[in-house]
XYZ file of C-alpha atoms in Angstrom:
199
model
C -13.581 10.828 -21.540
C -17.487 11.240 -21.093
C -17.292 7.664 -19.599
C -14.655 8.559 -17.444
C -16.397 11.554 -16.115
C -19.601 9.593 -15.690
C -17.750 7.099 -13.603
C -16.480 9.906 -11.540
C -19.949 11.559 -10.935
C -21.405 8.215 -9.842
C -18.422 7.237 -7.532
C -18.690 10.652 -6.020
C -22.457 10.210 -5.706
C -22.073 7.086 -3.906
C -19.212 8.306 -1.642
C -21.554 11.295 -0.562
C -24.491 9.030 -0.099
C -22.488 6.561 2.138
C -21.104 9.401 4.121
C -24.643 11.091 4.707
C -25.780 7.352 5.995
C -23.002 6.741 8.076
C -22.747 10.160 9.593
C -26.704 9.626 10.530
C -26.103 6.565 12.140
C -22.979 7.538 14.048
C -24.723 10.895 15.385
C -27.703 9.479 16.464
C -29.027 11.076 19.767
C -28.487 8.812 23.024
C -31.618 7.917 24.946
C -32.581 9.886 27.998
C -34.293 8.984 30.987
C -35.640 11.752 33.121
C -35.851 10.252 36.807
C -38.264 12.207 39.361
C -37.761 12.150 43.066
C -40.015 14.415 45.032
C -39.386 18.050 44.055
C -36.064 17.188 42.124
C -35.294 15.328 39.107
C -32.313 13.797 37.367
C -31.430 13.581 33.602
C -29.740 10.059 32.960
C -28.358 9.256 29.215
C -28.420 5.654 28.576
C -25.578 4.752 26.158
C -26.522 3.930 22.783
C -25.855 0.615 21.381
C -26.364 -0.022 17.605
C -28.802 -2.679 16.537
C -27.625 -5.330 14.180
C -29.291 -3.888 11.273
C -27.390 -0.645 12.120
C -24.063 -2.399 12.088
C -24.663 -4.265 8.776
C -25.714 -0.838 7.337
C -22.371 0.610 8.552
C -20.384 -2.237 7.518
C -22.211 -2.054 3.871
C -21.858 1.632 3.775
C -18.014 1.369 4.513
C -17.522 -0.998 1.875
C -19.353 1.340 -0.744
C -17.384 4.455 0.445
C -14.019 2.428 -0.035
C -15.218 1.370 -3.433
C -16.126 4.784 -4.549
C -12.955 6.593 -3.227
C -10.920 3.836 -5.057
C -12.815 4.920 -8.263
C -12.637 8.447 -7.687
C -8.859 8.114 -7.410
C -8.302 6.012 -10.549
C -10.361 8.614 -12.324
C -8.136 11.146 -11.454
C -5.017 9.022 -11.954
C -4.323 8.997 -8.199
C -2.629 5.900 -6.835
C -2.222 6.416 -3.191
C -1.517 2.901 -2.144
C 0.554 1.971 -5.647
C 4.203 1.063 -5.505
C 6.413 4.112 -6.514
C 7.199 2.945 -10.186
C 3.550 3.277 -11.271
C 4.489 6.367 -12.722
C 7.796 5.170 -14.406
C 7.028 6.871 -17.815
C 7.483 10.218 -15.714
C 11.138 9.194 -15.030
C 11.917 8.163 -18.974
C 10.985 4.553 -18.258
C 8.265 3.492 -21.108
C 5.350 1.701 -20.019
C 3.410 -0.538 -22.521
C 0.615 2.268 -22.511
C 2.921 4.785 -23.962
C 4.645 2.291 -26.213
C 0.749 1.866 -27.865
C 1.005 5.570 -29.145
C 4.717 5.372 -30.407
C 5.734 4.328 -34.054
C 7.716 1.180 -34.447
C 10.878 3.578 -35.408
C 10.359 5.105 -32.118
C 9.966 1.816 -30.096
C 13.047 0.543 -31.727
C 15.042 3.507 -30.695
C 13.704 3.456 -27.015
C 14.511 -0.176 -26.811
C 18.090 0.579 -27.959
C 18.445 2.996 -25.234
C 17.552 0.754 -22.521
C 20.125 -1.866 -23.608
C 22.893 0.717 -23.873
C 22.031 2.033 -20.364
C 24.986 2.451 -17.637
C 26.065 -0.779 -16.717
C 25.210 -1.448 -13.200
C 28.002 -1.397 -10.581
C 27.883 -4.949 -8.829
C 29.982 -4.086 -6.157
C 27.579 -1.208 -4.926
C 24.537 -3.307 -5.439
C 26.043 -6.119 -3.595
C 27.490 -3.964 -0.535
C 23.544 -2.636 -0.667
C 22.241 -6.357 -0.134
C 24.526 -7.470 2.542
C 24.308 -6.794 6.052
C 26.428 -7.243 9.373
C 29.913 -8.666 9.175
C 29.181 -10.194 5.682
C 29.005 -6.429 4.534
C 32.314 -5.912 6.456
C 34.157 -8.270 4.958
C 32.946 -7.770 1.390
C 33.660 -4.079 1.720
C 37.250 -4.604 2.941
C 37.847 -6.771 -0.135
C 36.329 -4.424 -2.419
C 38.499 -1.502 -0.720
C 41.663 -3.810 -1.372
C 41.127 -3.962 -5.105
C 38.841 -6.914 -4.866
C 41.574 -9.357 -3.757
C 43.505 -9.939 -0.039
C 44.915 -12.768 2.132
C 42.518 -13.921 4.691
C 45.191 -13.769 7.565
C 45.204 -9.635 6.582
C 41.294 -9.726 6.892
C 41.361 -11.269 10.140
C 43.775 -8.709 11.431
C 42.270 -5.835 9.853
C 38.628 -6.586 10.626
C 39.772 -7.756 14.290
C 37.469 -10.882 13.882
C 38.513 -14.326 15.382
C 39.958 -16.756 12.642
C 36.692 -18.884 13.254
C 34.358 -16.007 12.640
C 36.231 -14.968 9.601
C 36.203 -18.280 8.120
C 32.701 -19.226 8.826
C 31.611 -15.824 7.290
C 34.037 -16.306 3.943
C 32.495 -19.763 3.916
C 29.051 -18.452 3.655
C 30.053 -15.923 1.061
C 31.700 -18.553 -1.094
C 28.378 -20.520 -1.248
C 26.493 -17.455 -2.179
C 28.985 -17.171 -5.129
C 30.197 -13.677 -4.198
C 34.006 -14.856 -3.425
C 36.446 -17.432 -4.253
C 39.045 -18.810 -2.017
C 42.567 -20.304 -3.061
C 45.010 -21.905 -1.245
C 48.179 -19.456 -0.724
C 50.863 -20.977 1.541
C 49.086 -21.449 5.103
C 46.683 -19.135 4.346
C 43.991 -18.245 1.463
C 43.556 -15.703 -0.836
C 40.195 -14.179 -1.157
C 38.897 -12.515 -4.116
C 35.583 -11.475 -5.681
C 34.216 -13.711 -8.262
C 34.502 -13.125 -11.818
C 30.753 -12.570 -12.273
C 31.122 -9.695 -9.344
C 34.695 -8.216 -10.923
C 33.525 -8.680 -14.633
C 30.496 -6.423 -14.502
C 32.522 -3.337 -13.237
C 35.387 -3.741 -15.823
């Protein structure tokens, strides 16, 4: 606790110091030239250009500012650039850090809960993963209880026979559907892996 507080104080100090250095460089007054012509004068402001040393100082100051800000965020348990699931334990998913605190009986209960969680509907996952015409075809097959004839599919979706055949071949290669000869057409059905998860 004291170590974390010390890290936080040092990081905040570095952040403030780097900010002061950066602002003092950026807010320097531009040089001014006063030009006198007879009884009148002109004030000409010359644009300020940074020296190489000042540019390096700004670069180093920016680096230390970023590092110090990162340490401040870590000390306060704020993860602004992390993926959403950093705080998965807030939603009931246990992380390794939380499991270290638990007894072995509680760990066993948690692993049993995770195993017994509700099964994933593979059809919904599949429809979310597919796009475009493949998604239309699979959705139509799913809506027809997972099985239908290829010529019915052509008529229902108003696709050409060639386009439907090409999409179905791609889906068959991906292991999503299976085709079986049925007279002059094919019987299209979802594979057992897709159908079996939903039973």
